[in-house]
Amino acid sequence: MPVTPKRPHLSSTNSALGLLRTLFDASHEGLIAIDPDYGRILLANLTACQLLRLDERELLGQRLEPLPCWPAERELDDELAAVHAGERVLEAPGPDPRTPLEVRLQLVENTPSGPVVLVVLSHRERRRIESALRESEARFRGILEKLPAIAVQGYDEQRRVTFWNRANERVYGYTPQEALGRRIEELIIPPEFRERMTGLIDTWLQSDRDPPAGELRLRRRDGSSVEVFSSHVMQRYSSGRREMFCVDIDLTEIRAAEERLRLAGTVFDSTAEGIYITDANGRLLEVNRAFTAITGYEHDTLLGRPISILKSARHPPGFFHSMRRALAETGYWRGEIWIRYRDRSVHPALLRVNRVRDAQGETAHFVGVFSDLSQVRHSQARVDYLTHHDALTELPNRLLFQARLEHAIGRAEQGRAQLAVLFVDIDRFKGINDALGHAGGDALLRAVGRRLKTQLQRDDTIARFSGDELMVLTEHIADEADSARLAEQLLRAIAAPFELCDDELLITVSIGVALYPRDGADSSQLLRNAEVALRQAKHAGGNSYAFFTATLTRIARERAQLEHELRRAIRDGELLLHYQPQVSLIDGALVGLEALVRWQHPQHGLLPPGRFIPIAESSGLTLALGEWALREACLQTRRWLDAGIAIGRVHVNVAHAQIQRGALYDTTRRILAETGLEAHHLGLEITEGVVMEHDIEVIAELERLRAEGISLSVDDFGTGHSSLARLKELPVDLLKIDRSFVGGIESQGQDRDIIRAIIALGEALGQEVLAEGIETRKQALALRRLGCRLGQGYLFARPLAPETLPDWIGSRARAD
């Protein structure tokens, strides 16, 4: 049985040898310390003694040459000298030639007098160590190879790839087979940085310092850029070879996550809804800006406080219990809630709360999103109000009136009572509206509604249907006399002056009355019959009321029939124009014609404008009728001119609706082009209401017409409320004095003064003046003496059919 060599205790006063002794005793390798000057053994640990089969005392002081741990062919002094350049690895015979030893000479410290260590290994031990190293390398290489998110590369001193794990393929696009052996600059360094980066890498590979870590923008296989965070490790081996390892983390997903967080933060802080986050106990962790803006609390004062500070005390006892139960069962709750703000005011809100779980499934947070419903509620109430009320007058509208009427009919039917519907319409409102402008007309409607309401009882209803149409419903009548008294009361109330536009305005209304159950069994019939009665009051001259009768029903049916026939008449050519001459009051010469529309009705004969123009205006036929009249007048004028008949200008009346549509200029130019009539043969007559029109586009339309050479005149001047300032702005050539003033010119009264003022106004504005309705020579003479140079009327000629005009012109010439 082999005997283990004993090692005597060695006590040394040399501190270096004492340190070596401690290190030697802890090592599992065979270690021998050698004096570098003499090559003698200073120390030997137990493992070395076992490998050489000698006691330490047999080794101390000996030179290495005669020992089995030194190869005979090597000179000890040469090797001791060479060890300063690097580790020396030698093959020694060992005590048993069958098991040679591997020995390595190493310096303990790189100084001339520093001890040298001889490391002694058996081949078996060397194989064990090598196997352990291979296993360790394989283990760590396998780990590095399989890292899914961390790209690891190795580069040699020529910058060639020595290691390339799988993650590099995901980051850079190259497989290990494609990357190994290629230089780093060929793979992942962008061309613009290539020269500078290769220089830095060479510097790092030649030094022992690890390169700095940081963010880099590198290149993928497809040429696209990729941002990575790169760490570098320099590895130096015993052979002196250096290798650089790079550990790269792709920042693409991290940057995307950061961007998502940034966007989420932006949304969180910029959304109009209030958002809060609490912990599991309901204490506020964060709120957004909208939360503080809505509630009035400051951000920092809220954090850490319970969300219950917003409780309003308006909810029933079980409200919050049901909310907590819903959160526990479903993870969310949504509904309306009352919230108390910092100023102690309470407001409705729409709230949604979501529970957020942690990785273990436990409640970690609650997130709440709410919006203030105060404005929504107000807006909804306003919408509901406007659904049943007129926006201008704030009176009930047609929808609400009909609903109340139907309820009232139901009550009256059960109680065998009566009720009355009164249809109220402002007389000549169109002219008033034209004179006052739309704003003034709206103000008048509001004032009329307020005044009528003061005459009604609390539970009566007054509503605005449309335009100037107002409806009154009253259940406080016993017979027809009661409703008559109410109608008269309303007429008297309206007769008082209205203060509008810094002036007093006097108006009248017409009222149509229908009674239940006498005049209708349902709401629709009552409303229709009240409208029929209103028309009767209008036909009577206004400022009156009328009850529905069977006769009025017949009139209403005739009106509807006439409207239908008028549409047919425009389509089938039943309309025609007559022309009334306009002459010079100085010498009687013909200066122009006014085209006046007539209807050759198949059954009723020739109808004057008064019978069908109001129907055209109320039924929307004005535009079609106006365009027909303009075309027909231009065609007839062209025929006369072609026949050598000089007629001056033909003047055609233009309805206000034609100008408001904004197409009068285009329509007129088109008709002139189609008929071949030159513009200076045409004149257009506008109503006095256009004078008060404040629409810039209307004025521009008239100016374009006049620029073409078309004459513009104001018809029936003096009967409206013309503004002199507006009249000055209008491109008007002619003022026509209304026939109502001409009839009283022979007296020295007001009519004569008005005519004198109009003539003076025309002279001041540079406009011609023409008097209408001249029937006697005395009227013509008086007008001429006052300075009026033009006129028309029965004195000269009634409106003439086109074919009779040449004879009239001829007779005038013969008379002269």
XYZ file of N, CA and C in Angstrom, residues 4 25 125 148 186 194 226-227 257 285 319 321 346 371 386 406 438 456 504 585 594 632 651 675 700 723 738 749 799:
87
model
N 1.757 8.014 1.595
C 1.691 9.429 1.182
C 2.866 10.187 1.747
N -1.540 25.969 -0.741
C -2.323 25.018 0.056
C -3.774 24.959 -0.418
N -5.313 14.493 -15.304
C -5.867 15.728 -14.735
C -6.109 16.765 -15.818
N -33.141 34.459 -26.593
C -34.079 34.866 -27.655
C -34.049 36.354 -27.987
N -18.822 44.755 -42.796
C -19.561 44.254 -43.943
C -21.010 43.901 -43.581
N -18.738 53.730 -41.154
C -17.873 52.555 -41.239
C -16.419 52.872 -40.917
N -31.501 49.935 -37.465
C -31.995 49.372 -36.209
C -31.204 49.997 -35.068
N -31.919 50.424 -34.041
C -31.278 50.991 -32.863
C -31.097 49.898 -31.826
N -42.715 50.792 -27.412
C -43.417 50.816 -26.120
C -43.345 52.204 -25.495
N -54.178 57.746 -6.954
C -52.766 57.693 -7.313
C -52.418 58.701 -8.400
N -76.773 52.230 -3.528
C -76.193 52.560 -4.829
C -74.740 52.101 -4.932
N -73.128 50.087 -2.972
C -72.988 48.649 -2.730
C -73.165 47.874 -4.037
N -73.021 70.251 -7.108
C -73.238 68.852 -7.481
C -73.674 68.796 -8.937
N -67.456 61.949 -17.591
C -67.706 63.197 -18.309
C -68.886 63.908 -17.665
N -86.910 73.147 -28.108
C -87.027 73.613 -29.484
C -87.847 72.660 -30.346
N -105.535 68.330 -29.741
C -106.131 66.995 -29.673
C -106.544 66.647 -28.248
N -85.238 91.904 -42.311
C -85.558 90.656 -41.608
C -85.472 90.812 -40.091
N -104.693 86.464 -23.240
C -105.231 85.114 -23.084
C -105.196 84.686 -21.635
N -92.557 104.390 -34.071
C -93.831 103.757 -33.789
C -94.341 103.100 -35.063
N -94.911 113.490 -71.006
C -95.935 114.478 -70.692
C -95.646 115.815 -71.368
N -95.083 99.087 -70.404
C -95.035 98.223 -69.221
C -95.783 96.943 -69.551
N -91.329 86.265 -72.676
C -92.362 86.650 -73.629
C -92.231 88.126 -74.005
N -90.781 97.442 -70.075
C -90.519 97.284 -68.636
C -91.283 96.078 -68.112
N -83.279 85.376 -77.147
C -84.259 86.109 -77.956
C -83.608 87.092 -78.914
N -75.428 93.926 -55.460
C -74.455 93.584 -56.504
C -75.153 93.030 -57.741
N -85.866 103.878 -47.388
C -84.793 104.625 -46.745
C -84.059 105.416 -47.812
N -96.956 106.221 -57.342
C -98.112 105.331 -57.259
C -99.384 106.092 -57.638
N -103.856 119.307 -51.691
C -103.716 118.575 -50.438
C -102.386 117.848 -50.312
N -104.037 98.885 -71.040
C -103.099 97.850 -71.482
C -103.586 97.225 -72.782
